[in-house]
Amino acid sequence: MTDYVKTSEIDFSEWLSETLTSNKISSSQLAREIDVNRSTVSLWRSGQRLPTCYLKVKIAEALEVREIDNKSALLREILWRCHVSEWRNHDA
């Protein structure tokens, strides 16, 4: 199980790019699965934009369907990162 307190943060764009590349998923495939434009996914992968938490959850669900990263572990990870991100922004 992941220790979220001691986990070093990874840049979302780096994580997404590594995850898609290592699982042989194209930006186009992910875009179709979560109903966004391929160029949007490319912007996320390059770090020029970040998806909303709603879209991060859709990404997690799309990857969970593919049973990537021990099925629901990835979904929990993304939901946790969304929660922490929103919490930090709320307190800022």
C-alpha atoms as one frame of an Amber mdcrd trajectory, in Angstrom:
protein
   0.000   0.000   0.000   1.225   3.502  -0.800   2.190   5.752   2.092   0.702
   9.037   0.917   2.324  11.014   3.708   5.862  10.016   2.709   5.283   9.785
  -1.050   7.348  12.292  -2.965   5.219  14.303  -5.347   5.555  13.738  -9.051
   4.588  16.250 -11.652   1.214  15.280 -13.151   2.404  15.693 -16.732   5.408
  13.468 -16.051   3.217  10.840 -14.378   0.656  10.876 -17.197   3.269  10.670
 -19.906   5.116   7.816 -18.183   1.880   5.942 -17.488   0.613   6.210 -21.052
   3.989   5.376 -22.594   4.678   2.370 -20.354   1.193   0.988 -21.041   1.290
   1.717 -24.782  -1.701   4.071 -24.684  -1.711   6.951 -27.154  -2.992  10.430
 -26.403  -5.705   9.774 -28.988  -6.857   6.595 -27.253  -7.097   8.286 -23.870
  -8.832  11.310 -25.389 -11.522   9.099 -26.940 -12.061   7.244 -23.667 -12.562
  10.387 -21.585 -14.258  12.449 -24.311 -11.722  15.249 -24.769  -9.692  16.417
 -27.755  -6.366  14.680 -28.407  -4.603  18.041 -28.310  -5.890  18.512 -24.763
  -4.194  15.293 -23.658  -1.019  16.423 -25.419  -1.130  19.710 -23.494  -1.460
  17.753 -20.241   1.468  15.518 -21.156   3.670  18.504 -21.978   2.743  20.290
 -18.754   1.251  23.285 -20.563  -2.135  22.620 -18.955  -3.560  20.518 -16.161
  -6.877  18.685 -16.214  -9.544  19.566 -13.703 -10.045  17.128 -10.863 -13.174
  15.881 -12.637 -11.086  14.955 -15.675  -8.349  13.439 -13.511 -10.992  11.126
 -12.078 -12.116  10.246 -15.631  -8.478   9.467 -16.477  -8.214   7.249 -13.413
 -11.432   5.439 -14.292 -10.288   4.915 -17.891  -7.002   3.458 -16.688  -8.737
   1.361 -14.049 -10.887  -0.269 -16.741  -7.629  -1.360 -18.381  -6.548  -2.814
 -15.006  -3.405  -0.694 -14.950  -1.448  -0.389 -11.704  -3.238  -3.045  -9.674
  -6.698  -1.923 -10.668  -8.125   0.479  -8.074  -4.769   1.627  -6.662  -4.420
   4.138  -9.491  -7.915   5.481  -8.964  -7.196   5.975  -5.258  -3.900   7.712
  -6.097  -5.485  10.210  -8.472  -8.415  10.898  -6.198  -5.997  11.483  -3.328
  -3.881  13.856  -5.419  -7.028  15.779  -6.422  -8.095  15.999  -2.811  -4.691
  17.252  -1.645  -4.450  19.706  -4.535  -7.877  21.188  -3.853  -7.155  21.283
  -0.123  -3.883  23.168  -0.682  -5.543  25.636  -3.061  -8.377  26.180  -0.598
  -5.970  27.056   2.207  -3.807  29.321   0.033
